CSV table of C-alpha atoms and ligand atoms in Angstrom, one decimal:
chain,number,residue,atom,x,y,z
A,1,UNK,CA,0.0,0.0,0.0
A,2,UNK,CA,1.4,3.4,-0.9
A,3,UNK,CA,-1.5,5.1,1.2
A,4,UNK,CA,-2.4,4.8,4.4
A,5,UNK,CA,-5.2,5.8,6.7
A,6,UNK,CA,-4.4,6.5,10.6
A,7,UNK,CA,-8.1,6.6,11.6
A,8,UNK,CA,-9.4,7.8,15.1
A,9,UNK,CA,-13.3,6.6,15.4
A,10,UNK,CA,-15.0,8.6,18.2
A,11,UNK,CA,-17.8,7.4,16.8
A,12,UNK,CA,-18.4,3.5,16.7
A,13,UNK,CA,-17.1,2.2,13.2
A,14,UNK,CA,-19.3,0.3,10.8
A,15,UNK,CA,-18.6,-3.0,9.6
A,16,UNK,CA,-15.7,-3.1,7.4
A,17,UNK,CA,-15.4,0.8,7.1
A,18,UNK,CA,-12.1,0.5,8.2
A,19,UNK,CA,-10.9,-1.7,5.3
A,20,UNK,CA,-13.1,0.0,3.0
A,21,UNK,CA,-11.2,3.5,3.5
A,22,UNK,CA,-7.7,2.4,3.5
A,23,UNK,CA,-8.7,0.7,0.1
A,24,UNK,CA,-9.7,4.2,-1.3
A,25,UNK,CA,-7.0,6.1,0.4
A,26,UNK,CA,-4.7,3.6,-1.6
A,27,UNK,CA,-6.9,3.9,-5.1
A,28,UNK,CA,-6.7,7.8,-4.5
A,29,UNK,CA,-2.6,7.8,-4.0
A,30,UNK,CA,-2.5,5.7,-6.8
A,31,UNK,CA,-5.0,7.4,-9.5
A,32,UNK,CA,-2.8,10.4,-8.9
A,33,UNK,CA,0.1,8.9,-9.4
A,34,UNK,CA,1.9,9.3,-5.9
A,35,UNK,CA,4.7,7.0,-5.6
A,36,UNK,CA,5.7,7.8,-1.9
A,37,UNK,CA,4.5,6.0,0.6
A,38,UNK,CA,2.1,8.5,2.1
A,39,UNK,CA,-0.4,8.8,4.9
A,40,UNK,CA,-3.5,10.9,6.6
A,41,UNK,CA,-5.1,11.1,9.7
A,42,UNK,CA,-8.8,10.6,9.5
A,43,UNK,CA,-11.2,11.7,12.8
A,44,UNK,CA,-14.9,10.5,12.4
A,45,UNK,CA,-16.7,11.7,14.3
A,46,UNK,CA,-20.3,13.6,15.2
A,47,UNK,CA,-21.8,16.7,14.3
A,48,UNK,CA,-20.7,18.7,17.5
A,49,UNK,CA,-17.2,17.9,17.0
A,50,UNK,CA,-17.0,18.7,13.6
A,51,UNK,CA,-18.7,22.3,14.2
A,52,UNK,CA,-16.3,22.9,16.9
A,53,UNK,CA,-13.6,22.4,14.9
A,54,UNK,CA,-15.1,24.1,11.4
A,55,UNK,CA,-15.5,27.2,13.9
A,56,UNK,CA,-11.7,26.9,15.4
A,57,UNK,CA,-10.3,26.2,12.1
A,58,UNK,CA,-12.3,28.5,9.7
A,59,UNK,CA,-14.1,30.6,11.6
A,60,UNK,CA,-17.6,28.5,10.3
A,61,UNK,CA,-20.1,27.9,12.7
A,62,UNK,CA,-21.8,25.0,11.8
A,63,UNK,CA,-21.6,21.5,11.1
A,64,UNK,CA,-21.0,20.0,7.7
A,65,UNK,CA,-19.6,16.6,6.0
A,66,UNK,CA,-16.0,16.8,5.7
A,67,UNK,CA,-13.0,19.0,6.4
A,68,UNK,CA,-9.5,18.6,5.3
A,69,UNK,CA,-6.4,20.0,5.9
A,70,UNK,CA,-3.6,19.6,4.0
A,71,UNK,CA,0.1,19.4,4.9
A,72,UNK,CA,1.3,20.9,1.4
A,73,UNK,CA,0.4,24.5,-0.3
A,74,UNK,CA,0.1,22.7,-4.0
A,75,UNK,CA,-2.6,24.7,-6.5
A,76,UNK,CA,-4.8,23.4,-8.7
A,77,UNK,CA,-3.0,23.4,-12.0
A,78,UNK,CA,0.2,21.3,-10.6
A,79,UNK,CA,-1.5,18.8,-8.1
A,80,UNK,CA,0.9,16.6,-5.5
A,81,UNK,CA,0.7,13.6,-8.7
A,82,UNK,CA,3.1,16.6,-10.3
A,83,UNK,CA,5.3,18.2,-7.8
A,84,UNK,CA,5.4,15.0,-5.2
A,85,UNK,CA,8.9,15.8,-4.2
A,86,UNK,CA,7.2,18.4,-1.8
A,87,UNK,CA,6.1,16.3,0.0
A,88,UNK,CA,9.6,15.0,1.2
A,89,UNK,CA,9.5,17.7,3.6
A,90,UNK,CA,6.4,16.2,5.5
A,91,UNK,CA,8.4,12.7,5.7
A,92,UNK,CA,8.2,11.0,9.1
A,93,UNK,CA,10.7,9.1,11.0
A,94,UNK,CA,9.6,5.7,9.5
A,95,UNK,CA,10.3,7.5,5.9
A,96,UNK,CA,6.3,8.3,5.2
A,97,UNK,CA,5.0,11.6,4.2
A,98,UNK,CA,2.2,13.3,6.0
A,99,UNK,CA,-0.6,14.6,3.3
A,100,UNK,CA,-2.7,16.5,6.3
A,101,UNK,CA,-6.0,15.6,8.1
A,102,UNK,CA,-9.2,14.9,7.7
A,103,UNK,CA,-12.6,15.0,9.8
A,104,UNK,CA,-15.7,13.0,8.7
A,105,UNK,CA,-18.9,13.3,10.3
A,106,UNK,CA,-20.5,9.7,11.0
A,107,UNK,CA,-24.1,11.5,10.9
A,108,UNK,CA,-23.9,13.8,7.6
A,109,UNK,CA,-22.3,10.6,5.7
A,110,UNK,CA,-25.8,9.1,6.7
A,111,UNK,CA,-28.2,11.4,6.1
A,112,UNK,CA,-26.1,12.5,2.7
A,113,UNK,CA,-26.3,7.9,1.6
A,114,UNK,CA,-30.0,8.3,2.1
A,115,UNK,CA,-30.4,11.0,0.3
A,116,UNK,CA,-28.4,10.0,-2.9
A,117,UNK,CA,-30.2,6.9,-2.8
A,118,UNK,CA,-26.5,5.0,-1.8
A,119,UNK,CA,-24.9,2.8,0.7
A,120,UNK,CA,-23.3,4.5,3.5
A,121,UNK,CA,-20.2,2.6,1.9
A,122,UNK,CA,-20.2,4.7,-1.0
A,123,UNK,CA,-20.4,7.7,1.0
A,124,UNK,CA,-17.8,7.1,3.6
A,125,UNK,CA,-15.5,6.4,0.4
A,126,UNK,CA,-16.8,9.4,-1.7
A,127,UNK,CA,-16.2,12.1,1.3
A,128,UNK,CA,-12.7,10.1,2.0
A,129,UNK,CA,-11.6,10.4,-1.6
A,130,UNK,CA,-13.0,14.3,-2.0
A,131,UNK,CA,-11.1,14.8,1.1
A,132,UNK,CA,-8.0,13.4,-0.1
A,133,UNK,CA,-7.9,14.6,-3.3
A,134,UNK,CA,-8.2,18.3,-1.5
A,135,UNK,CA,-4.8,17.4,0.4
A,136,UNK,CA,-3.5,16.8,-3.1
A,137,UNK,CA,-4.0,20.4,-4.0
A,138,UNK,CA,-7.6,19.5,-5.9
A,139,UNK,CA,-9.9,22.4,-5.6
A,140,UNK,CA,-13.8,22.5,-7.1
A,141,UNK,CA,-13.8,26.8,-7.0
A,142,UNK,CA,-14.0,27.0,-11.3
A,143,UNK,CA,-16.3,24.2,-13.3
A,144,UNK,CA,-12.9,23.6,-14.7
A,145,UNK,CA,-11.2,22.4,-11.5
A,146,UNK,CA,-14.3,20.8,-10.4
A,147,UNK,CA,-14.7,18.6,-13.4
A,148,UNK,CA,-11.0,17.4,-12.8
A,149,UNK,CA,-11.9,16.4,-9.3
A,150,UNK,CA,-14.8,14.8,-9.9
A,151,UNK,CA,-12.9,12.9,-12.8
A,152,UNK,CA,-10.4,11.7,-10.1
A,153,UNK,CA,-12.6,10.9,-7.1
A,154,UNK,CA,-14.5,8.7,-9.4
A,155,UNK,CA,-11.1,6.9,-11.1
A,156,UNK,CA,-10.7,6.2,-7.8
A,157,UNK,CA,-13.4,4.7,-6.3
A,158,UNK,CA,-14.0,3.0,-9.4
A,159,UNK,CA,-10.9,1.5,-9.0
A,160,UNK,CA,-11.0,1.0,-5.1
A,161,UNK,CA,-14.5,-1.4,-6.2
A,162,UNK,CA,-17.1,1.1,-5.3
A,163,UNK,CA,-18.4,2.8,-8.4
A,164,UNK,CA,-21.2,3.5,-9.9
A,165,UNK,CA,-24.3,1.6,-8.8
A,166,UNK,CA,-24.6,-1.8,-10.5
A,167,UNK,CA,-27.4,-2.9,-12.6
A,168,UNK,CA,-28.0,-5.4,-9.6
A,169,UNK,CA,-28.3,-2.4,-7.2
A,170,UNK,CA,-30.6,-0.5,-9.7
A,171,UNK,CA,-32.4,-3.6,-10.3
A,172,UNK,CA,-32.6,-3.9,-5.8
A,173,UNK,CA,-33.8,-0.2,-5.7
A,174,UNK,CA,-36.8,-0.6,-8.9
A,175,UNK,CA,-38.0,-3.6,-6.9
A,176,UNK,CA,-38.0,-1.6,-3.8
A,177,UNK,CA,-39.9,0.7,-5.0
A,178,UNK,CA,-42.6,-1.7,-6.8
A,179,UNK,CA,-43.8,-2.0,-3.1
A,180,UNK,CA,-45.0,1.5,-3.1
A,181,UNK,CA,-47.3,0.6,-6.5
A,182,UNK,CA,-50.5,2.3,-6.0
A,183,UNK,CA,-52.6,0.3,-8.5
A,184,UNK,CA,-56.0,-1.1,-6.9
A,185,UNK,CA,-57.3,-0.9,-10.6
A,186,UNK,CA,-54.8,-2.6,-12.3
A,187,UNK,CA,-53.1,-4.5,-10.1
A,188,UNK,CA,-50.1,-4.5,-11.9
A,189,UNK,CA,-47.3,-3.4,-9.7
A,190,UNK,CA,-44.3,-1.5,-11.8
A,191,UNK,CA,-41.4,-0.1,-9.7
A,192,UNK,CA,-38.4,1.8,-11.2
A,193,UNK,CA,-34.9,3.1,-10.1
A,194,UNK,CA,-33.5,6.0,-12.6
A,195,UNK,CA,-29.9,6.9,-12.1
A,196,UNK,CA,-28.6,10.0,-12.8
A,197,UNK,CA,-24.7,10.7,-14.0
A,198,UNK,CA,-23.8,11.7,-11.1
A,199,UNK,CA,-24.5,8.8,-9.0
A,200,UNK,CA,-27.6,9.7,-7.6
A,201,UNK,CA,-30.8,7.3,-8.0
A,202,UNK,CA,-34.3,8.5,-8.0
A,203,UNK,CA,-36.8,6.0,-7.3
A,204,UNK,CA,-40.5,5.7,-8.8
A,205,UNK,CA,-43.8,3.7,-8.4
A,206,UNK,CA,-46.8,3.7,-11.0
A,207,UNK,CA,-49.3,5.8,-9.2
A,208,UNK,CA,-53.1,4.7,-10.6
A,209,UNK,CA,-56.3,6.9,-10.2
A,210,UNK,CA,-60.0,6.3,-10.4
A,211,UNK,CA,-60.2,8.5,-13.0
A,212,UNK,CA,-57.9,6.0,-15.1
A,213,UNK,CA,-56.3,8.4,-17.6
A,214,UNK,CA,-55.2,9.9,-14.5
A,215,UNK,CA,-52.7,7.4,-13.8
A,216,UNK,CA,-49.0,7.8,-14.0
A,217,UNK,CA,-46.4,5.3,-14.6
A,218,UNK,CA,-43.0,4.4,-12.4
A,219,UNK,CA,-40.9,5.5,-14.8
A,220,UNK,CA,-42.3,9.5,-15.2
A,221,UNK,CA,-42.8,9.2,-11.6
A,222,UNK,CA,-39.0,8.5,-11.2
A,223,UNK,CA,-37.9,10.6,-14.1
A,224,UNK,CA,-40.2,13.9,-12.7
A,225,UNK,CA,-39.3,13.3,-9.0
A,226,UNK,CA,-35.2,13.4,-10.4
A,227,UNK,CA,-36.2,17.0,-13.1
A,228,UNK,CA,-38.7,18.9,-10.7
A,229,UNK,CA,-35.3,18.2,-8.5
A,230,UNK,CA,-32.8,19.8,-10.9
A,231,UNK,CA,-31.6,16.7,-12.2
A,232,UNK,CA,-31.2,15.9,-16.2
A,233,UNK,CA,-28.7,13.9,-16.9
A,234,UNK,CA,-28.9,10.2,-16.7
A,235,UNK,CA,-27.9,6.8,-17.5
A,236,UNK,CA,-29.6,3.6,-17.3
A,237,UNK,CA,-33.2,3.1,-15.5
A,238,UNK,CA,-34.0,-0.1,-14.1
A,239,UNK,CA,-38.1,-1.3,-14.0
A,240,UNK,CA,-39.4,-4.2,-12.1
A,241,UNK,CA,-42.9,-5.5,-12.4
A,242,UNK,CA,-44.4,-8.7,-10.7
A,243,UNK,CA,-46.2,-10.8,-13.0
A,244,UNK,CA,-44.5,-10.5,-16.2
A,245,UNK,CA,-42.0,-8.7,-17.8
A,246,UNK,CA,-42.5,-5.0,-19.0
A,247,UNK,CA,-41.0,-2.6,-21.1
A,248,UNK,CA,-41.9,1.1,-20.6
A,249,UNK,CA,-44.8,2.8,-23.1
A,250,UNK,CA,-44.9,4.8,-25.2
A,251,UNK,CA,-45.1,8.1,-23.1
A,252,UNK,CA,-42.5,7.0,-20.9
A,253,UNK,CA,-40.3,6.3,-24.2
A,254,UNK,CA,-41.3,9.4,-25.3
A,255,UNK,CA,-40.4,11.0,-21.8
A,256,UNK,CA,-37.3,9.5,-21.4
A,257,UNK,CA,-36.0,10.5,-24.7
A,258,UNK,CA,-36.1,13.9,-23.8
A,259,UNK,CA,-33.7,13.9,-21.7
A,260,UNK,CA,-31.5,10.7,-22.4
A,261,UNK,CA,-31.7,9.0,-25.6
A,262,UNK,CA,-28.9,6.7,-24.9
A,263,UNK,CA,-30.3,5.8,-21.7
A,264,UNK,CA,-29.7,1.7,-20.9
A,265,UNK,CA,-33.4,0.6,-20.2
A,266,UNK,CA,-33.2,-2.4,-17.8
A,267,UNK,CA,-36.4,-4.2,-17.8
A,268,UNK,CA,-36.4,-7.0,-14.6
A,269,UNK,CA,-39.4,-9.5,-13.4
A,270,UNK,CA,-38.1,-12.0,-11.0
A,271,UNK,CA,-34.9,-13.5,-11.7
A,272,UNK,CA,-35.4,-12.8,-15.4
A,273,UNK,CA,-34.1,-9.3,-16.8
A,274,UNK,CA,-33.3,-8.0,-20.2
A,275,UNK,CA,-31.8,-4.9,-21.5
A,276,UNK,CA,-32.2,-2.3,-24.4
A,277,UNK,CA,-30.9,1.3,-25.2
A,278,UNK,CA,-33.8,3.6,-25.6
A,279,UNK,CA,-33.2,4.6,-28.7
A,280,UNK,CA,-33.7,1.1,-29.9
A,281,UNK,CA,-37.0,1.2,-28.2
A,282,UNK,CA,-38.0,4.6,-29.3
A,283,UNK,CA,-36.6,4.5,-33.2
A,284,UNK,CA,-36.5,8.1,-35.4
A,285,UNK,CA,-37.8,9.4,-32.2
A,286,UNK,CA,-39.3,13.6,-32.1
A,287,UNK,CA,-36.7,14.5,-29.7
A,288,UNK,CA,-35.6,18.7,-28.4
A,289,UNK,CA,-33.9,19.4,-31.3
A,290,UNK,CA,-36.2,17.6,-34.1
A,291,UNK,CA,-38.2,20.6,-34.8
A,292,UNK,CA,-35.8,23.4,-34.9
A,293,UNK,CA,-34.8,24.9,-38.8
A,294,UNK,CA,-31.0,23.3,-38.4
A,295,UNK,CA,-32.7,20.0,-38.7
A,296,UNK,CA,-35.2,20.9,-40.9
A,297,UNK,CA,-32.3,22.1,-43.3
A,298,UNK,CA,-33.4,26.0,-43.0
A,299,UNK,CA,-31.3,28.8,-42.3
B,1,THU,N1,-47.2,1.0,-16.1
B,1,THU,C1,-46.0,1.5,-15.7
B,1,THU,O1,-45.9,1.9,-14.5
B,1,THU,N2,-45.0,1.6,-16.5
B,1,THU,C2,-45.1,1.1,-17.8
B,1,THU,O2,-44.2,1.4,-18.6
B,1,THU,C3,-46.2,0.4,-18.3
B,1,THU,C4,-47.4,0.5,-17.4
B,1,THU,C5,-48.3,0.9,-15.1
B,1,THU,C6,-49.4,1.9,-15.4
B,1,THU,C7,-50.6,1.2,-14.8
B,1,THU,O3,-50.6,1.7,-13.4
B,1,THU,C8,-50.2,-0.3,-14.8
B,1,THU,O4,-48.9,-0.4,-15.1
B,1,THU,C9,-51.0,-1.1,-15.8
B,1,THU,O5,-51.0,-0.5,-17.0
């Protein structure tokens, strides 16, 4: 390991978290390119402690998710992967170099995995790597910079085995959902779990009314919960019916297009699932841009 993690748990540690981090310190180390043998010290803790020490520290008053604070002035444009011999001046006794500290707080990594729709896991490890990519001289202040960290954090975690959400997680989260089916005049049950391109997953049921035409499927109910919340971008969507398998219709084609017309439609009944891009389901589809003159060839 060319990373490592001291970590000082005032708060009690969840199963395997301890493993899990060291892997991502390691993946993070190594997607930049550090070839030192490097470490951080990581605090979890709770909310108090973290907003005592964002108010010592920086002078903020409040708790938040994650502070770091690194050992090494580096700036953006020439991150530690670039100028690691810096770091030879943080070296310790035993020959490792100290990239700064870290505070996590065990209660904000919670609440944040519940509402991104994702495992504490894959929060504990997001804030870890954001946190160490910061010590590495990453900064998000220009979309620029941002888009670079983002890049890395994800290399990382990717490569540290806790990317994106599998199609089996998707799959987990549609079927979830299928137990909030409101359909007493159907009873079809449909449940559906969208994700979006950043990671996030927004879950949807098929919502039936008296007044039939009414109704609403999982799908639009996942893909307006995700819009009406800012979100547009998006990458697969998994649906899961009970009795039999079922593609999405026509509106919900129609809907989905709108927004992502690559989108990887994952259709799953049981054990049984199959898979399509939308834009095999939806051929020569109207889309945003179908109407305006460049398409129609007009100046
Ligand atoms: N349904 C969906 O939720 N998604 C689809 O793509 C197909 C149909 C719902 C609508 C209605 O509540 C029930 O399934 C039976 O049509």
């Amino acid at each position: 390991m060319s990373a490592y993690l001291e970590i000082v748990w005032d708060v009690p540690m969840p199963e395997g978290a301890d493993k899990l981090l060291q892997r991502t310190a390691d993946a993070c180390a190594h997607a930049e390119g550090i070839t030192l043998p490097v470490y951080a010290q990581l605090r979890v803790t709770d909310d108090e402690a973290i907003r005592a020490i964002n108010r010592d520290y920086r002078g903020i008053d409040r708790a938040t998710d994650v502070l770091s604070f690194p050992s090494t002035d580096v700036k953006p444009s020439k991150t530690l992967g670039r100028c690691e011999k810096k770091l030879l001046r943080e070296r310790d006794e035993t020959g490792r170099c100290f990239l700064g500290d870290i505070i996590i707080s065990l209660p904000r990594a919670q609440e944040q995995a519940a509402e991104y729709g994702h495992s504490l896991e894959r929060e504990f490890a997001y804030l870890t790597a954001h946190a160490l990519f910061h010590l590495m001289g990453y900064d998000h202040m220009n979309d620029d910079d941002k888009e670079r960290m983002r890049a890395m954090e994800e290399k990382a975690l990717n490569k540290a085995g806790i990317g994106r959400v599998t199609d089996d997680e998707l799959i987990a989260l549609a079927k979830e959902a299928m137990q909030f089916s409101y359909s007493p005049y159907s009873h079809f049950k449909v449940g559906a779990a969208l994700l979006a391109k950043d990671g996030r997953v927004f879950q949807g049921c098929n919502i039936e009314n008296a007044s039939y035409g009414v109704s609403n499927c999982a799908e639009r109910t996942a893909l307006f919960k995700a819009v009406s919340e800012g979100v547009r971008e998006f990458t697969a969507i998994a649906i899961a019916t009970e009795k039999s398998m079922a593609w999405p219709c026509g509106i919900c084609r129609q809907a989905l297009n709108e927004f992502a017309p690559d989108l990887r439609v994952i259709v799953a009944c049981g054990d049984e699932r199959a898979e399509a891009p939308l834009y095999e389901l939806l051929p020569h589809s109207f889309g945003p841009n179908s109407g305006t003159l460049e398409v129609l060839g007009k100046e």
